mmCIF file of C-alpha atoms and ligand atoms in Angstrom:
data_model
loop_
_atom_site.group_PDB
_atom_site.id
_atom_site.type_symbol
_atom_site.label_atom_id
_atom_site.label_comp_id
_atom_site.label_asym_id
_atom_site.label_seq_id
_atom_site.Cartn_x
_atom_site.Cartn_y
_atom_site.Cartn_z
ATOM 1 C CA MET V 16 30.724 -12.731 -95.204
ATOM 2 C CA SER V 17 28.728 -14.885 -97.626
ATOM 3 C CA ASP V 18 28.079 -13.868 -101.238
ATOM 4 C CA PHE V 19 24.532 -12.821 -102.065
ATOM 5 C CA LYS V 20 22.590 -12.666 -105.323
ATOM 6 C CA ASN V 21 20.211 -9.868 -104.341
ATOM 7 C CA LEU V 22 22.271 -7.876 -101.837
ATOM 8 C CA THR V 23 25.459 -5.850 -101.932
ATOM 9 C CA LEU V 24 27.461 -5.095 -98.821
ATOM 10 C CA ASP V 25 30.136 -2.489 -98.521
ATOM 11 C CA ALA V 26 31.723 -2.120 -95.080
ATOM 12 C CA ALA V 27 34.338 0.418 -93.965
ATOM 13 C CA ASP V 28 35.169 2.263 -90.745
ATOM 14 C CA GLY V 29 32.614 0.332 -88.700
ATOM 15 C CA ILE V 30 29.697 1.157 -91.032
ATOM 16 C CA ALA V 31 28.123 -1.311 -93.480
ATOM 17 C CA VAL V 32 26.074 -0.091 -96.425
ATOM 18 C CA LEU V 33 23.707 -2.936 -97.268
ATOM 19 C CA ALA V 34 21.782 -2.485 -100.526
ATOM 20 C CA ILE V 35 18.830 -4.606 -101.603
ATOM 21 C CA SER V 36 19.485 -5.083 -105.284
ATOM 22 C CA ARG V 37 16.951 -6.649 -107.664
ATOM 23 C CA PRO V 38 17.153 -4.195 -110.558
ATOM 24 C CA ALA V 39 14.537 -6.029 -112.651
ATOM 25 C CA ALA V 40 11.839 -5.603 -109.977
ATOM 26 C CA LEU V 41 12.689 -2.257 -108.324
ATOM 27 C CA ASN V 42 14.182 -4.245 -105.398
ATOM 28 C CA ALA V 43 10.897 -5.974 -104.538
ATOM 29 C CA LEU V 44 11.294 -8.491 -101.740
ATOM 30 C CA ASN V 45 10.922 -12.130 -102.812
ATOM 31 C CA SER V 46 11.597 -15.178 -100.631
ATOM 32 C CA GLU V 47 15.165 -15.508 -101.836
ATOM 33 C CA THR V 48 15.964 -11.888 -100.929
ATOM 34 C CA LEU V 49 14.315 -12.215 -97.508
ATOM 35 C CA ASP V 50 16.387 -15.333 -96.798
ATOM 36 C CA GLU V 51 19.568 -13.597 -97.944
ATOM 37 C CA LEU V 52 18.771 -10.622 -95.726
ATOM 38 C CA ASN V 53 18.265 -12.926 -92.786
ATOM 39 C CA VAL V 54 21.632 -14.628 -93.335
ATOM 40 C CA CYS V 55 23.446 -11.350 -93.988
ATOM 41 C CA LEU V 56 22.043 -9.595 -90.904
ATOM 42 C CA GLY V 57 22.850 -12.684 -88.817
ATOM 43 C CA GLU V 58 26.464 -12.492 -89.992
ATOM 44 C CA ILE V 59 26.621 -8.761 -89.304
ATOM 45 C CA GLU V 60 25.272 -9.294 -85.782
ATOM 46 C CA LYS V 61 28.280 -11.493 -85.021
ATOM 47 C CA ASN V 62 30.782 -9.107 -86.606
ATOM 48 C CA ASP V 63 32.506 -6.845 -84.066
ATOM 49 C CA ASP V 64 33.894 -4.670 -86.877
ATOM 50 C CA ILE V 65 30.446 -3.488 -87.979
ATOM 51 C CA LYS V 66 28.744 -1.141 -85.541
ATOM 52 C CA ALA V 67 26.103 0.458 -87.762
ATOM 53 C CA VAL V 68 24.144 -0.707 -90.811
ATOM 54 C CA ILE V 69 22.750 1.578 -93.493
ATOM 55 C CA LEU V 70 20.008 -0.179 -95.459
ATOM 56 C CA THR V 71 19.300 1.215 -98.922
ATOM 57 C CA GLY V 72 18.074 0.202 -102.367
ATOM 58 C CA GLY V 73 20.214 -0.591 -105.403
ATOM 59 C CA ALA V 74 19.840 1.069 -108.817
ATOM 60 C CA ASP V 75 17.086 0.031 -111.233
ATOM 61 C CA LYS V 76 17.813 -1.782 -114.494
ATOM 62 C CA LYS V 77 18.571 1.529 -116.247
ATOM 63 C CA GLY V 78 21.160 2.382 -113.582
ATOM 64 C CA ASN V 79 19.028 5.003 -111.807
ATOM 65 C CA GLU V 80 20.190 4.977 -108.168
ATOM 66 C CA PHE V 81 17.249 7.061 -106.954
ATOM 67 C CA LYS V 82 14.326 5.206 -108.466
ATOM 68 C CA SER V 83 13.519 2.732 -105.735
ATOM 69 C CA PHE V 84 14.384 1.814 -102.177
ATOM 70 C CA VAL V 85 12.100 -1.255 -102.159
ATOM 71 C CA ALA V 86 8.886 -1.310 -104.269
ATOM 72 C CA GLY V 87 7.194 -3.797 -101.941
ATOM 73 C CA ALA V 88 6.947 -7.513 -101.589
ATOM 74 C CA ASP V 89 7.210 -9.362 -104.894
ATOM 75 C CA ILE V 90 3.706 -9.366 -106.376
ATOM 76 C CA ALA V 91 4.630 -11.982 -109.005
ATOM 77 C CA GLU V 92 5.596 -14.383 -106.214
ATOM 78 C CA MET V 93 2.546 -13.617 -104.052
ATOM 79 C CA VAL V 94 -0.130 -13.778 -106.757
ATOM 80 C CA ASN V 95 -0.794 -17.525 -106.407
ATOM 81 C CA PHE V 96 -0.164 -17.895 -102.673
ATOM 82 C CA THR V 97 -2.530 -20.081 -100.713
ATOM 83 C CA ALA V 98 -3.450 -18.846 -97.228
ATOM 84 C CA PRO V 99 -0.766 -21.027 -95.512
ATOM 85 C CA GLU V 100 1.860 -19.919 -98.058
ATOM 86 C CA ALA V 101 0.994 -16.254 -97.506
ATOM 87 C CA ARG V 102 1.226 -16.703 -93.741
ATOM 88 C CA ALA V 103 4.595 -18.448 -94.092
ATOM 89 C CA PHE V 104 5.842 -15.586 -96.310
ATOM 90 C CA GLY V 105 4.931 -13.063 -93.603
ATOM 91 C CA ILE V 106 6.717 -15.086 -90.955
ATOM 92 C CA ARG V 107 9.728 -15.496 -93.232
ATOM 93 C CA ALA V 108 9.990 -11.696 -93.497
ATOM 94 C CA SER V 109 9.556 -11.147 -89.785
ATOM 95 C CA GLU V 110 12.931 -12.773 -89.005
ATOM 96 C CA PRO V 111 15.147 -10.284 -90.875
ATOM 97 C CA PHE V 112 12.768 -7.422 -89.996
ATOM 98 C CA PHE V 113 13.100 -8.193 -86.266
ATOM 99 C CA LYS V 114 16.859 -8.480 -86.705
ATOM 100 C CA LEU V 115 16.918 -4.915 -88.071
ATOM 101 C CA GLN V 116 14.798 -3.775 -85.144
ATOM 102 C CA ASN V 117 16.644 -5.603 -82.377
ATOM 103 C CA MET V 118 20.235 -6.287 -83.471
ATOM 104 C CA ARG V 119 22.945 -4.673 -81.361
ATOM 105 C CA GLN V 120 24.108 -2.587 -84.339
ATOM 106 C CA VAL V 121 22.242 0.652 -85.101
ATOM 107 C CA THR V 122 20.192 0.364 -88.294
ATOM 108 C CA ILE V 123 19.500 3.376 -90.508
ATOM 109 C CA ALA V 124 17.249 3.155 -93.583
ATOM 110 C CA ALA V 125 18.510 5.456 -96.358
ATOM 111 C CA ILE V 126 15.372 5.643 -98.492
ATOM 112 C CA ASN V 127 16.312 6.464 -102.070
ATOM 113 C CA GLY V 128 13.018 6.312 -103.970
ATOM 114 C CA PHE V 129 9.892 4.148 -103.794
ATOM 115 C CA ALA V 130 9.244 2.722 -100.321
ATOM 116 C CA LEU V 131 5.922 1.046 -100.954
ATOM 117 C CA GLY V 132 4.205 -1.791 -99.119
ATOM 118 C CA GLY V 133 6.962 -4.095 -97.842
ATOM 119 C CA GLY V 134 9.460 -1.316 -98.687
ATOM 120 C CA CYS V 135 7.850 1.092 -96.235
ATOM 121 C CA GLU V 136 7.577 -1.784 -93.767
ATOM 122 C CA ILE V 137 11.258 -2.744 -93.900
ATOM 123 C CA ALA V 138 12.216 0.938 -93.476
ATOM 124 C CA MET V 139 9.996 1.071 -90.382
ATOM 125 C CA SER V 140 11.891 -1.899 -88.904
ATOM 126 C CA CYS V 141 15.089 0.166 -88.836
ATOM 127 C CA ASP V 142 16.003 2.380 -85.890
ATOM 128 C CA ILE V 143 16.189 5.603 -87.913
ATOM 129 C CA ARG V 144 14.920 6.649 -91.374
ATOM 130 C CA ILE V 145 16.537 9.235 -93.653
ATOM 131 C CA ALA V 146 14.750 9.946 -96.948
ATOM 132 C CA SER V 147 15.977 11.480 -100.174
ATOM 133 C CA ASP V 148 13.784 14.364 -101.333
ATOM 134 C CA ASN V 149 12.350 12.237 -104.158
ATOM 135 C CA ALA V 150 11.316 9.318 -101.888
ATOM 136 C CA VAL V 151 7.706 8.106 -102.017
ATOM 137 C CA PHE V 152 5.996 6.190 -99.215
ATOM 138 C CA GLY V 153 2.783 4.225 -99.166
ATOM 139 C CA GLN V 154 0.946 1.074 -98.222
ATOM 140 C CA PRO V 155 -0.875 0.052 -101.432
ATOM 141 C CA GLU V 156 -1.891 -3.394 -100.137
ATOM 142 C CA CYS V 157 -5.628 -2.783 -99.674
ATOM 143 C CA GLY V 158 -5.763 -1.812 -103.358
ATOM 144 C CA LEU V 159 -4.341 -5.251 -104.166
ATOM 145 C CA GLY V 160 -6.950 -6.978 -102.015
ATOM 146 C CA ILE V 161 -4.523 -7.775 -99.192
ATOM 147 C CA ILE V 162 -3.331 -6.002 -96.044
ATOM 148 C CA PRO V 163 0.163 -4.880 -95.037
ATOM 149 C CA GLY V 164 1.642 -8.149 -93.808
ATOM 150 C CA PHE V 165 5.272 -7.356 -93.000
ATOM 151 C CA GLY V 166 4.368 -5.515 -89.780
ATOM 152 C CA GLY V 167 2.855 -2.435 -91.460
ATOM 153 C CA THR V 168 -0.454 -2.400 -89.604
ATOM 154 C CA GLN V 169 1.508 -2.424 -86.355
ATOM 155 C CA ARG V 170 4.673 -0.385 -86.938
ATOM 156 C CA LEU V 171 3.022 2.431 -88.941
ATOM 157 C CA ALA V 172 0.491 3.116 -86.170
ATOM 158 C CA ARG V 173 3.286 3.090 -83.585
ATOM 159 C CA LEU V 174 5.315 5.594 -85.611
ATOM 160 C CA VAL V 175 2.701 8.058 -86.867
ATOM 161 C CA GLY V 176 -0.347 7.357 -84.669
ATOM 162 C CA MET V 177 -3.433 5.301 -85.346
ATOM 163 C CA GLY V 178 -5.448 7.913 -87.261
ATOM 164 C CA ARG V 179 -2.733 8.675 -89.802
ATOM 165 C CA ALA V 180 -1.818 4.991 -90.164
ATOM 166 C CA LYS V 181 -5.445 4.131 -90.899
ATOM 167 C CA GLU V 182 -5.693 6.924 -93.485
ATOM 168 C CA ILE V 183 -2.531 5.785 -95.298
ATOM 169 C CA ILE V 184 -3.488 2.093 -95.227
ATOM 170 C CA PHE V 185 -7.195 2.531 -96.079
ATOM 171 C CA THR V 186 -6.790 5.127 -98.872
ATOM 172 C CA CYS V 187 -3.581 3.605 -100.330
ATOM 173 C CA ASP V 188 -2.505 7.208 -101.046
ATOM 174 C CA ASN V 189 1.235 7.643 -101.473
ATOM 175 C CA ILE V 190 2.951 10.446 -99.558
ATOM 176 C CA ASP V 191 6.100 12.323 -100.479
ATOM 177 C CA ALA V 192 9.234 12.688 -98.346
ATOM 178 C CA ASN V 193 8.238 16.035 -96.819
ATOM 179 C CA GLU V 194 4.850 14.706 -95.734
ATOM 180 C CA ALA V 195 6.589 11.604 -94.331
ATOM 181 C CA TYR V 196 8.817 13.956 -92.314
ATOM 182 C CA ARG V 197 5.867 16.082 -91.186
ATOM 183 C CA ILE V 198 4.028 13.082 -89.740
ATOM 184 C CA GLY V 199 7.117 11.554 -88.130
ATOM 185 C CA LEU V 200 7.567 8.621 -90.495
ATOM 186 C CA VAL V 201 11.127 9.722 -91.312
ATOM 187 C CA ASN V 202 13.705 11.505 -89.177
ATOM 188 C CA LYS V 203 15.207 13.664 -91.910
ATOM 189 C CA VAL V 204 14.853 14.563 -95.614
ATOM 190 C CA VAL V 205 17.921 15.460 -97.664
ATOM 191 C CA ALA V 206 18.813 16.118 -101.292
ATOM 192 C CA LYS V 207 19.184 12.756 -102.992
ATOM 193 C CA GLU V 208 22.880 13.297 -103.779
ATOM 194 C CA GLU V 209 23.515 13.741 -100.037
ATOM 195 C CA LEU V 210 21.545 10.722 -98.849
ATOM 196 C CA ILE V 211 24.284 8.156 -98.248
ATOM 197 C CA ASP V 212 26.760 10.741 -96.928
ATOM 198 C CA THR V 213 24.158 12.036 -94.468
ATOM 199 C CA ALA V 214 23.403 8.493 -93.300
ATOM 200 C CA LYS V 215 27.121 7.758 -92.970
ATOM 201 C CA LYS V 216 27.709 10.966 -90.990
ATOM 202 C CA MET V 217 24.896 10.106 -88.595
ATOM 203 C CA ALA V 218 26.167 6.526 -88.265
ATOM 204 C CA ALA V 219 29.732 7.792 -87.641
ATOM 205 C CA LYS V 220 28.502 10.141 -84.923
ATOM 206 C CA ILE V 221 26.547 7.329 -83.233
ATOM 207 C CA ILE V 222 29.420 4.843 -83.325
ATOM 208 C CA SER V 223 31.786 7.466 -81.903
ATOM 209 C CA LYS V 224 29.759 7.158 -78.679
ATOM 210 C CA GLY V 225 29.910 4.103 -76.434
ATOM 211 C CA SER V 226 28.730 1.389 -78.846
ATOM 212 C CA TYR V 227 27.816 -1.010 -76.069
ATOM 213 C CA ALA V 228 25.879 1.774 -74.306
ATOM 214 C CA VAL V 229 24.072 2.610 -77.566
ATOM 215 C CA SER V 230 23.106 -1.042 -78.061
ATOM 216 C CA VAL V 231 21.794 -1.252 -74.475
ATOM 217 C CA ALA V 232 19.873 2.018 -74.931
ATOM 218 C CA LYS V 233 18.371 0.530 -78.122
ATOM 219 C CA ALA V 234 17.265 -2.564 -76.206
ATOM 220 C CA ALA V 235 15.823 -0.417 -73.409
ATOM 221 C CA ILE V 236 13.786 1.701 -75.857
ATOM 222 C CA ASN V 237 12.560 -1.335 -77.831
ATOM 223 C CA ASN V 238 11.737 -3.493 -74.820
ATOM 224 C CA GLY V 239 10.065 -0.745 -72.838
ATOM 225 C CA TYR V 240 7.902 0.563 -75.691
ATOM 226 C CA ASP V 241 5.066 -1.896 -75.171
ATOM 227 C CA MET V 242 5.396 -2.194 -71.368
ATOM 228 C CA ASP V 243 3.559 -0.237 -68.716
ATOM 229 C CA ILE V 244 5.640 2.688 -67.452
ATOM 230 C CA LYS V 245 6.368 1.174 -64.022
ATOM 231 C CA ASN V 246 7.796 -2.072 -65.385
ATOM 232 C CA ALA V 247 9.522 -0.204 -68.207
ATOM 233 C CA VAL V 248 11.370 2.111 -65.835
ATOM 234 C CA GLU V 249 12.308 -0.873 -63.646
ATOM 235 C CA MET V 250 13.697 -2.634 -66.737
ATOM 236 C CA GLU V 251 15.660 0.546 -67.537
ATOM 237 C CA ALA V 252 17.107 0.579 -64.001
ATOM 238 C CA ASN V 253 18.313 -3.002 -64.486
ATOM 239 C CA LEU V 254 20.017 -2.114 -67.769
ATOM 240 C CA PHE V 255 21.459 1.030 -66.158
ATOM 241 C CA GLY V 256 23.057 -1.295 -63.615
ATOM 242 C CA VAL V 257 24.540 -3.407 -66.415
ATOM 243 C CA VAL V 258 26.198 -0.455 -68.179
ATOM 244 C CA ASN V 259 27.671 0.773 -64.906
ATOM 245 C CA ASP V 260 29.874 -2.265 -64.754
ATOM 246 C CA THR V 261 31.756 -1.670 -68.004
ATOM 247 C CA HIS V 262 35.125 -0.421 -69.162
ATOM 248 C CA ASP V 263 33.405 2.345 -71.128
ATOM 249 C CA LYS V 264 31.655 3.702 -68.037
ATOM 250 C CA LYS V 265 34.931 3.958 -66.107
ATOM 251 C CA GLU V 266 36.718 5.401 -69.120
ATOM 252 C CA GLY V 267 33.903 7.784 -70.171
ATOM 253 C CA MET V 268 33.389 9.290 -66.723
ATOM 254 C CA GLY V 269 37.097 9.163 -65.868
ATOM 255 C CA ALA V 270 37.971 11.032 -69.062
ATOM 256 C CA PHE V 271 35.394 13.718 -68.274
ATOM 257 C CA LEU V 272 36.816 14.260 -64.797
ATOM 258 C CA GLU V 273 40.392 14.265 -66.124
ATOM 259 C CA LYS V 274 39.393 16.689 -68.913
ATOM 260 C CA ARG V 275 40.569 14.430 -71.764
ATOM 261 C CA ALA V 276 38.919 12.669 -74.687
ATOM 262 C CA ALA V 277 37.428 9.284 -73.820
ATOM 263 C CA GLU V 278 38.421 6.085 -75.613
ATOM 264 C CA LEU V 279 35.265 4.020 -75.631
ATOM 265 C CA THR V 280 35.779 0.463 -76.875
ATOM 266 C CA ASP V 281 33.032 -1.774 -75.479
ATOM 267 C CA PHE V 282 30.681 -3.395 -77.984
HETATM 268 N N1 CO8 P 30 6.681 -6.833 -107.198
HETATM 269 C C1 CO8 P 30 7.122 -7.380 -108.338
HETATM 270 N N2 CO8 P 30 7.606 -6.650 -109.372
HETATM 271 C C2 CO8 P 30 7.618 -5.311 -109.234
HETATM 272 C C3 CO8 P 30 7.156 -4.688 -108.071
HETATM 273 C C4 CO8 P 30 6.670 -5.510 -107.010
HETATM 274 N N3 CO8 P 30 6.250 -5.006 -105.836
HETATM 275 N N4 CO8 P 30 7.271 -3.354 -108.230
HETATM 276 C C5 CO8 P 30 7.790 -3.172 -109.450
HETATM 277 N N5 CO8 P 30 8.001 -4.336 -110.071
HETATM 278 C C6 CO8 P 30 8.542 -4.561 -111.417
HETATM 279 C C7 CO8 P 30 7.513 -4.239 -112.481
HETATM 280 O O1 CO8 P 30 6.627 -5.311 -112.681
HETATM 281 C C8 CO8 P 30 8.412 -3.954 -113.668
HETATM 282 O O2 CO8 P 30 8.808 -5.184 -114.228
HETATM 283 P P1 CO8 P 30 8.904 -5.315 -115.859
HETATM 284 O O3 CO8 P 30 9.907 -4.272 -116.275
HETATM 285 O O4 CO8 P 30 9.375 -6.720 -116.056
HETATM 286 O O5 CO8 P 30 7.530 -5.032 -116.383
HETATM 287 C C9 CO8 P 30 9.648 -3.336 -113.043
HETATM 288 O O6 CO8 P 30 9.605 -3.657 -111.659
HETATM 289 C C10 CO8 P 30 9.631 -1.816 -113.167
HETATM 290 O O7 CO8 P 30 8.416 -1.350 -112.657
HETATM 291 P P2 CO8 P 30 7.420 -0.392 -113.486
HETATM 292 O O8 CO8 P 30 7.608 -0.558 -114.949
HETATM 293 O O9 CO8 P 30 6.055 -0.584 -112.927
HETATM 294 O O10 CO8 P 30 8.015 1.020 -113.054
HETATM 295 P P3 CO8 P 30 7.222 2.406 -113.025
HETATM 296 O O11 CO8 P 30 8.248 3.469 -112.868
HETATM 297 O O12 CO8 P 30 6.255 2.519 -114.141
HETATM 298 O O13 CO8 P 30 6.361 2.324 -111.660
HETATM 299 C C11 CO8 P 30 5.981 1.780 -109.343
HETATM 300 C C12 CO8 P 30 7.004 2.215 -110.413
HETATM 301 C C13 CO8 P 30 4.954 2.896 -109.154
HETATM 302 C C14 CO8 P 30 6.741 1.552 -108.049
HETATM 303 C C15 CO8 P 30 5.274 0.483 -109.829
HETATM 304 O O14 CO8 P 30 6.265 -0.452 -110.207
HETATM 305 C C16 CO8 P 30 4.410 -0.149 -108.771
HETATM 306 O O15 CO8 P 30 3.314 0.313 -108.519
HETATM 307 N N6 CO8 P 30 4.930 -1.247 -108.148
HETATM 308 C C17 CO8 P 30 4.166 -1.996 -107.177
HETATM 309 C C18 CO8 P 30 4.109 -1.239 -105.865
HETATM 310 C C19 CO8 P 30 3.278 -2.003 -104.866
HETATM 311 O O16 CO8 P 30 2.103 -2.200 -105.026
HETATM 312 N N7 CO8 P 30 3.923 -2.448 -103.783
HETATM 313 C C20 CO8 P 30 3.272 -3.181 -102.732
HETATM 314 C C21 CO8 P 30 3.300 -4.632 -103.044
HETATM 315 S S1 CO8 P 30 2.365 -5.568 -101.896
HETATM 316 C C22 CO8 P 30 3.356 -5.630 -100.538
HETATM 317 O O17 CO8 P 30 4.415 -5.073 -100.462
HETATM 318 C C23 CO8 P 30 2.845 -6.485 -99.424
HETATM 319 C C24 CO8 P 30 3.819 -6.579 -98.284
HETATM 320 C C25 CO8 P 30 3.310 -7.531 -97.238
HETATM 321 C C26 CO8 P 30 3.221 -8.932 -97.768
HETATM 322 C C27 CO8 P 30 2.830 -9.832 -96.643
HETATM 323 C C28 CO8 P 30 2.697 -11.267 -97.081
HETATM 324 C C29 CO8 P 30 2.356 -12.144 -95.926
#
């Protein structure tokens, strides 16, 4: 794997913990970090030894690990953007964000503090979100005279419904972790000391299943989400056919019938 200035990567037992780390700016996303994320996720996609990715935020400049997940896009970089530059910045972010959404590995955001603007948006690009009890979510963009531009107007409405998404985006009110859980923005809230362990336990459970099957299920859920139900179910049937022709299917069902533990290896 390449070396990165604004990311740290720690991989063991099939699980990579990828931390966005810009301590001076509460891990705000600038162009350099977005490009590094894109390269890093591209390398992970090709790596058969990594089956799940936990995305989190590094410590702030005082060493506080629970201050910030990602405090947004980098305002200092955006302040002088022209319209074409701003558009290009949004497109630049969409590449790594779509990788998180669509890569064959499961992606879990472990949200360890501020998840504002682009921070909330990158968390929403992951498959699953686990928040520490001190996490804070919000879309402050309209207060800065802009709109959420890393997918927030689209993914927030899909996750929490249009009415709640409009309230959060229009009022710019932050919400705490429990409210984020209540409205379905996060899957789970845990004590901050347990955040990474909880994410690792969930990742370990998921990768103990058929990893190829999980990646195909992920594709089926993602691809079908915006389709009409008839075409979506037909697409599912096609993917069901694909997973029936695998080692893991023979092994998984064979092991059940033989009353032994399955050894699932496809990825
Ligand atoms: N960008 C740049 N620098 C930041 C950012 C940011 N988003 N957030 C924090 N920082 C910097 C601060 O400027 C400060 O730097 P310095 O120490 O040099 O003064 C350092 O991080 C520490 O921050 P604070 O001193 O402000 O820390 P506090 O504990 O007082 O406050 C907050 C923490 C509440 C998180 C505060 O920093 C804050 O409000 N940050 C901005 C949050 C925000 O508005 N985020 C949304 C940004 S806009 C966005 O994300 C748009 C995404 C879509 C773009 C689409 C383009 C096409």
